[in-house]
């Protein structure tokens, strides 16, 4: 008796801020990789299906993208965040929302 089948794996590659094509909001989008592998006796042997998708965290829309598009999104430079550091033009110790 031979036991074979498939098993699916989900990898979250990145969280990027993009403008959603559905709701038009600049929201976080999860870039995910879905891999389906052939298994023999419950041992995953080789992948036979790989898909890439983005999902908007605001409206939940999922869009399938190509591997090249996913690599292009992952290669985009990320702006450095400077928490606790005063921004140019902002006085240190002053609340920018206070008038």
CSV table of C-alpha atoms in Angstrom, one decimal:
chain,number,residue,atom,x,y,z
A,1,UNK,CA,0.0,0.0,0.0
A,2,UNK,CA,1.4,3.4,-1.1
A,3,UNK,CA,0.2,6.5,0.7
A,4,UNK,CA,0.6,9.7,-1.3
A,5,UNK,CA,-0.9,13.2,-1.5
A,6,UNK,CA,-0.2,16.9,-1.3
A,7,UNK,CA,0.5,19.4,1.5
A,8,UNK,CA,0.2,23.1,1.3
A,9,UNK,CA,2.6,25.6,2.9
A,10,UNK,CA,2.1,29.3,3.4
A,11,UNK,CA,5.1,31.7,3.7
A,12,UNK,CA,4.6,35.4,4.6
A,13,UNK,CA,7.4,37.2,2.8
A,14,UNK,CA,6.8,40.9,3.7
A,15,UNK,CA,4.3,43.5,4.9
A,16,UNK,CA,4.4,46.5,2.5
A,17,UNK,CA,2.4,49.8,2.5
A,18,UNK,CA,0.7,50.0,-0.9
A,19,UNK,CA,-2.3,51.7,-2.3
A,20,UNK,CA,-5.1,49.2,-2.7
A,21,UNK,CA,-6.6,48.9,-6.2
A,22,UNK,CA,-10.0,47.9,-4.7
A,23,UNK,CA,-10.6,50.4,-1.8
A,24,UNK,CA,-8.0,53.0,-2.8
A,25,UNK,CA,-6.6,53.3,0.7
A,26,UNK,CA,-2.9,53.3,1.4
A,27,UNK,CA,-2.8,50.2,3.7
A,28,UNK,CA,-0.5,47.4,4.6
A,29,UNK,CA,-0.4,44.5,2.2
A,30,UNK,CA,0.9,41.0,3.0
A,31,UNK,CA,3.0,39.5,0.3
A,32,UNK,CA,2.6,35.7,0.6
A,33,UNK,CA,3.9,32.6,-1.1
A,34,UNK,CA,1.7,29.5,-1.4
A,35,UNK,CA,3.6,26.2,-2.1
A,36,UNK,CA,2.0,22.9,-2.7
A,37,UNK,CA,4.3,19.8,-2.4
A,38,UNK,CA,3.8,16.2,-3.4
A,39,UNK,CA,4.1,13.9,-0.4
A,40,UNK,CA,4.9,10.2,-0.2
A,41,UNK,CA,4.3,8.4,3.1
A,42,UNK,CA,3.7,11.9,4.6
A,43,UNK,CA,7.2,13.1,3.6
A,44,UNK,CA,7.1,16.2,1.4
A,45,UNK,CA,9.2,15.4,-1.7
A,46,UNK,CA,9.0,18.2,-4.3
A,47,UNK,CA,7.0,21.3,-4.9
A,48,UNK,CA,4.7,21.2,-7.9
A,49,UNK,CA,2.8,24.5,-7.5
A,50,UNK,CA,4.0,27.9,-6.3
A,51,UNK,CA,1.8,31.0,-6.3
A,52,UNK,CA,2.3,34.5,-5.0
A,53,UNK,CA,-0.5,36.7,-3.7
A,54,UNK,CA,-0.9,40.1,-2.0
A,55,UNK,CA,-3.7,40.8,0.5
A,56,UNK,CA,-4.9,44.2,1.6
A,57,UNK,CA,-5.3,44.4,5.4
A,58,UNK,CA,-7.9,47.1,5.1
A,59,UNK,CA,-10.5,45.5,2.7
A,60,UNK,CA,-9.2,41.9,2.5
A,61,UNK,CA,-8.8,41.8,-1.3
A,62,UNK,CA,-6.4,39.1,-2.5
A,63,UNK,CA,-4.6,39.5,-5.8
A,64,UNK,CA,-2.5,36.8,-7.5
A,65,UNK,CA,0.8,38.2,-8.8
A,66,UNK,CA,3.7,36.7,-10.8
A,67,UNK,CA,7.0,35.7,-9.3
A,68,UNK,CA,8.7,38.6,-11.0
A,69,UNK,CA,6.2,41.1,-9.5
A,70,UNK,CA,6.7,39.6,-6.0
A,71,UNK,CA,10.5,39.9,-6.4
A,72,UNK,CA,10.1,43.5,-7.6
A,73,UNK,CA,7.9,44.3,-4.5
A,74,UNK,CA,10.4,42.7,-2.2
A,75,UNK,CA,13.4,44.6,-3.8
A,76,UNK,CA,11.8,48.0,-3.2
A,77,UNK,CA,13.9,50.1,-0.7
A,78,UNK,CA,12.3,50.6,2.7
A,79,UNK,CA,12.4,54.1,4.2
A,80,UNK,CA,14.2,54.0,7.5
A,81,UNK,CA,12.1,54.8,10.5
A,82,UNK,CA,13.6,57.1,13.1
A,83,UNK,CA,11.6,56.6,16.3
A,84,UNK,CA,12.4,59.1,19.0
A,85,UNK,CA,14.5,61.2,16.7
A,86,UNK,CA,13.3,64.7,15.8
A,87,UNK,CA,12.4,65.0,12.1
A,88,UNK,CA,13.9,67.8,10.0
A,89,UNK,CA,12.0,71.1,10.8
A,90,UNK,CA,10.6,69.7,14.1
A,91,UNK,CA,11.8,71.2,17.4
A,92,UNK,CA,12.9,68.7,19.9
A,93,UNK,CA,10.6,68.5,23.0
A,94,UNK,CA,7.7,70.2,21.2
A,95,UNK,CA,4.5,68.4,20.3
A,96,UNK,CA,3.9,69.0,16.6
A,97,UNK,CA,0.1,68.6,17.1
A,98,UNK,CA,-0.1,71.2,19.8
A,99,UNK,CA,-0.7,74.8,18.8
